[in-house]
Amino acid sequence: MKQVISTSKAPAAIGPYSQAIQVGNLLYASGQIPIDPSTGSIVDGGIKEQTRQSLLNVQAILEEAGLSFANVVKTTVFLADISDFADMNGVYAEFFTEPYPARSAVAVKSLPKGALVEIEVVAAG
């Protein structure tokens, strides 16, 4: 049975999707762009600030489900510009510890609301 996970500490969905769905002990979190949930706007700054906000949004969803970054088994990082990879990776490393989750990182043509990064996760409880 699937359960919707939703928190006001992360941006509300901007389309017909849920922030996250939990099925059994697995949590599938939708991609998080760097929207500050208190303002509804993309955070100021570049890739570092945007990566941090995206991960803070992920963290809020994980916490709502009673999980943490230690529970994350897979991430997918979407970048508007692959040349931002090293800076994104530096901030990403502040949130995850060994054993690191599996990860894919890809460049895409564009992201919603002009974001520079979007991050989705799968976590196991």
PDB file of C-alpha atoms in Angstrom:
ATOM      1  CA  MET A   1       0.000   0.000   0.000  1.00  0.00           C
ATOM      2  CA  LYS A   2       1.417   3.374  -0.897  1.00  0.00           C
ATOM      3  CA  GLN A   3       1.455   6.298   1.509  1.00  0.00           C
ATOM      4  CA  VAL A   4       1.853   9.942   0.544  1.00  0.00           C
ATOM      5  CA  ILE A   5       4.606  11.805   2.408  1.00  0.00           C
ATOM      6  CA  SER A   6       4.139  15.564   2.521  1.00  0.00           C
ATOM      7  CA  THR A   7       5.649  18.377   4.571  1.00  0.00           C
ATOM      8  CA  SER A   8       5.352  22.155   4.592  1.00  0.00           C
ATOM      9  CA  LYS A   9       9.116  22.251   5.271  1.00  0.00           C
ATOM     10  CA  ALA A  10       9.727  21.454   1.574  1.00  0.00           C
ATOM     11  CA  PRO A  11       8.182  23.153  -1.459  1.00  0.00           C
ATOM     12  CA  ALA A  12       4.681  22.062  -2.372  1.00  0.00           C
ATOM     13  CA  ALA A  13       4.362  20.060  -5.567  1.00  0.00           C
ATOM     14  CA  ILE A  14       4.040  22.342  -8.602  1.00  0.00           C
ATOM     15  CA  GLY A  15       2.172  19.754 -10.642  1.00  0.00           C
ATOM     16  CA  PRO A  16       0.208  16.517 -10.404  1.00  0.00           C
ATOM     17  CA  TYR A  17       2.702  14.640  -8.220  1.00  0.00           C
ATOM     18  CA  SER A  18       3.521  14.001  -4.552  1.00  0.00           C
ATOM     19  CA  GLN A  19       6.602  15.157  -2.666  1.00  0.00           C
ATOM     20  CA  ALA A  20       7.225  11.492  -1.890  1.00  0.00           C
ATOM     21  CA  ILE A  21       5.547   8.108  -1.873  1.00  0.00           C
ATOM     22  CA  GLN A  22       6.381   5.390   0.622  1.00  0.00           C
ATOM     23  CA  VAL A  23       5.763   1.759  -0.287  1.00  0.00           C
ATOM     24  CA  GLY A  24       6.714  -0.691   2.430  1.00  0.00           C
ATOM     25  CA  ASN A  25      10.167   0.314   3.626  1.00  0.00           C
ATOM     26  CA  LEU A  26      11.035   2.248   0.438  1.00  0.00           C
ATOM     27  CA  LEU A  27      10.601   5.980  -0.003  1.00  0.00           C
ATOM     28  CA  TYR A  28      10.585   7.503  -3.485  1.00  0.00           C
ATOM     29  CA  ALA A  29      11.086  11.269  -3.257  1.00  0.00           C
ATOM     30  CA  SER A  30      10.284  13.484  -6.209  1.00  0.00           C
ATOM     31  CA  GLY A  31      13.057  15.664  -7.568  1.00  0.00           C
ATOM     32  CA  GLN A  32      13.675  18.724  -5.438  1.00  0.00           C
ATOM     33  CA  ILE A  33      14.672  21.998  -7.004  1.00  0.00           C
ATOM     34  CA  PRO A  34      16.154  24.835  -4.918  1.00  0.00           C
ATOM     35  CA  ILE A  35      12.915  26.510  -3.888  1.00  0.00           C
ATOM     36  CA  ASP A  36      12.915  28.041  -0.432  1.00  0.00           C
ATOM     37  CA  PRO A  37       9.624  26.748   1.016  1.00  0.00           C
ATOM     38  CA  SER A  38       9.157  29.937   3.066  1.00  0.00           C
ATOM     39  CA  THR A  39       9.221  32.182  -0.007  1.00  0.00           C
ATOM     40  CA  GLY A  40       8.240  29.879  -2.861  1.00  0.00           C
ATOM     41  CA  SER A  41      11.177  31.232  -4.876  1.00  0.00           C
ATOM     42  CA  ILE A  42      14.460  29.815  -6.148  1.00  0.00           C
ATOM     43  CA  VAL A  43      17.219  30.724  -3.682  1.00  0.00           C
ATOM     44  CA  ASP A  44      19.711  33.427  -4.637  1.00  0.00           C
ATOM     45  CA  GLY A  45      23.217  32.407  -5.616  1.00  0.00           C
ATOM     46  CA  GLY A  46      24.794  29.846  -7.870  1.00  0.00           C
ATOM     47  CA  ILE A  47      25.089  26.095  -7.996  1.00  0.00           C
ATOM     48  CA  LYS A  48      26.424  25.731  -4.433  1.00  0.00           C
ATOM     49  CA  GLU A  49      23.517  27.590  -2.853  1.00  0.00           C
ATOM     50  CA  GLN A  50      21.021  25.837  -5.107  1.00  0.00           C
ATOM     51  CA  THR A  51      22.449  22.384  -4.362  1.00  0.00           C
ATOM     52  CA  ARG A  52      22.305  23.092  -0.624  1.00  0.00           C
ATOM     53  CA  GLN A  53      18.649  24.184  -0.802  1.00  0.00           C
ATOM     54  CA  SER A  54      17.686  21.193  -2.946  1.00  0.00           C
ATOM     55  CA  LEU A  55      19.275  18.887  -0.369  1.00  0.00           C
ATOM     56  CA  LEU A  56      17.621  20.727   2.531  1.00  0.00           C
ATOM     57  CA  ASN A  57      14.301  20.125   0.781  1.00  0.00           C
ATOM     58  CA  VAL A  58      15.175  16.432   0.419  1.00  0.00           C
ATOM     59  CA  GLN A  59      16.142  16.349   4.104  1.00  0.00           C
ATOM     60  CA  ALA A  60      12.755  17.778   5.148  1.00  0.00           C
ATOM     61  CA  ILE A  61      10.946  15.069   3.196  1.00  0.00           C
ATOM     62  CA  LEU A  62      13.163  12.335   4.620  1.00  0.00           C
ATOM     63  CA  GLU A  63      12.565  13.613   8.154  1.00  0.00           C
ATOM     64  CA  GLU A  64       8.797  13.694   7.597  1.00  0.00           C
ATOM     65  CA  ALA A  65       9.064   9.965   6.808  1.00  0.00           C
ATOM     66  CA  GLY A  66      11.234   9.341   9.888  1.00  0.00           C
ATOM     67  CA  LEU A  67      14.363   8.870   7.769  1.00  0.00           C
ATOM     68  CA  SER A  68      17.696  10.614   7.195  1.00  0.00           C
ATOM     69  CA  PHE A  69      20.389  10.822   4.537  1.00  0.00           C
ATOM     70  CA  ALA A  70      21.845   7.618   6.029  1.00  0.00           C
ATOM     71  CA  ASN A  71      18.763   5.803   4.657  1.00  0.00           C
ATOM     72  CA  VAL A  72      19.273   7.013   1.070  1.00  0.00           C
ATOM     73  CA  VAL A  73      20.263   4.196  -1.290  1.00  0.00           C
ATOM     74  CA  LYS A  74      20.096   5.997  -4.659  1.00  0.00           C
ATOM     75  CA  THR A  75      20.186   9.589  -5.854  1.00  0.00           C
ATOM     76  CA  THR A  76      19.765  11.175  -9.238  1.00  0.00           C
ATOM     77  CA  VAL A  77      21.200  14.647  -9.795  1.00  0.00           C
ATOM     78  CA  PHE A  78      20.059  16.683 -12.778  1.00  0.00           C
ATOM     79  CA  LEU A  79      22.287  19.623 -13.725  1.00  0.00           C
ATOM     80  CA  ALA A  80      21.465  22.402 -16.153  1.00  0.00           C
ATOM     81  CA  ASP A  81      25.216  22.651 -16.857  1.00  0.00           C
ATOM     82  CA  ILE A  82      27.595  19.713 -16.355  1.00  0.00           C
ATOM     83  CA  SER A  83      30.444  22.155 -15.713  1.00  0.00           C
ATOM     84  CA  ASP A  84      28.751  22.750 -12.313  1.00  0.00           C
ATOM     85  CA  PHE A  85      29.440  19.112 -11.345  1.00  0.00           C
ATOM     86  CA  ALA A  86      32.479  19.757  -9.098  1.00  0.00           C
ATOM     87  CA  ASP A  87      30.783  22.549  -7.135  1.00  0.00           C
ATOM     88  CA  MET A  88      27.574  20.493  -6.777  1.00  0.00           C
ATOM     89  CA  ASN A  89      29.634  17.500  -5.669  1.00  0.00           C
ATOM     90  CA  GLY A  90      31.386  19.522  -2.958  1.00  0.00           C
ATOM     91  CA  VAL A  91      28.082  20.532  -1.357  1.00  0.00           C
ATOM     92  CA  TYR A  92      26.590  17.055  -1.899  1.00  0.00           C
ATOM     93  CA  ALA A  93      29.497  15.569   0.087  1.00  0.00           C
ATOM     94  CA  GLU A  94      28.468  17.689   3.107  1.00  0.00           C
ATOM     95  CA  PHE A  95      25.168  15.789   3.335  1.00  0.00           C
ATOM     96  CA  PHE A  96      26.214  12.178   2.722  1.00  0.00           C
ATOM     97  CA  THR A  97      28.659   9.905   4.544  1.00  0.00           C
ATOM     98  CA  GLU A  98      30.042   6.470   3.738  1.00  0.00           C
ATOM     99  CA  PRO A  99      28.708   4.163   2.609  1.00  0.00           C
ATOM    100  CA  TYR A 100      27.553   6.613  -0.041  1.00  0.00           C
ATOM    101  CA  PRO A 101      24.356   5.931  -1.966  1.00  0.00           C
ATOM    102  CA  ALA A 102      24.480   4.918  -5.598  1.00  0.00           C
ATOM    103  CA  ARG A 103      24.190   8.006  -7.812  1.00  0.00           C
ATOM    104  CA  SER A 104      23.566   9.145 -11.336  1.00  0.00           C
ATOM    105  CA  ALA A 105      24.379  12.707 -12.385  1.00  0.00           C
ATOM    106  CA  VAL A 106      23.318  13.979 -15.764  1.00  0.00           C
ATOM    107  CA  ALA A 107      23.129  17.256 -17.631  1.00  0.00           C
ATOM    108  CA  VAL A 108      19.735  18.224 -18.979  1.00  0.00           C
ATOM    109  CA  LYS A 109      18.653  20.971 -21.329  1.00  0.00           C
ATOM    110  CA  SER A 110      16.718  22.875 -18.659  1.00  0.00           C
ATOM    111  CA  LEU A 111      14.996  22.456 -15.301  1.00  0.00           C
ATOM    112  CA  PRO A 112      11.715  23.800 -13.890  1.00  0.00           C
ATOM    113  CA  LYS A 113      11.690  27.493 -12.925  1.00  0.00           C
ATOM    114  CA  GLY A 114      15.203  27.946 -14.352  1.00  0.00           C
ATOM    115  CA  ALA A 115      16.840  25.940 -11.555  1.00  0.00           C
ATOM    116  CA  LEU A 116      20.475  24.896 -11.949  1.00  0.00           C
ATOM    117  CA  VAL A 117      19.994  21.558 -10.127  1.00  0.00           C
ATOM    118  CA  GLU A 118      17.313  19.034  -9.209  1.00  0.00           C
ATOM    119  CA  ILE A 119      17.899  16.069  -6.883  1.00  0.00           C
ATOM    120  CA  GLU A 120      15.712  13.014  -6.319  1.00  0.00           C
ATOM    121  CA  VAL A 121      16.297  10.149  -3.902  1.00  0.00           C
ATOM    122  CA  VAL A 122      15.199   6.639  -3.041  1.00  0.00           C
ATOM    123  CA  ALA A 123      15.559   5.700   0.627  1.00  0.00           C
ATOM    124  CA  ALA A 124      15.051   2.497   2.597  1.00  0.00           C
ATOM    125  CA  GLY A 125      13.745   2.457   6.160  1.00  0.00           C
TER     126      GLY A 125
END
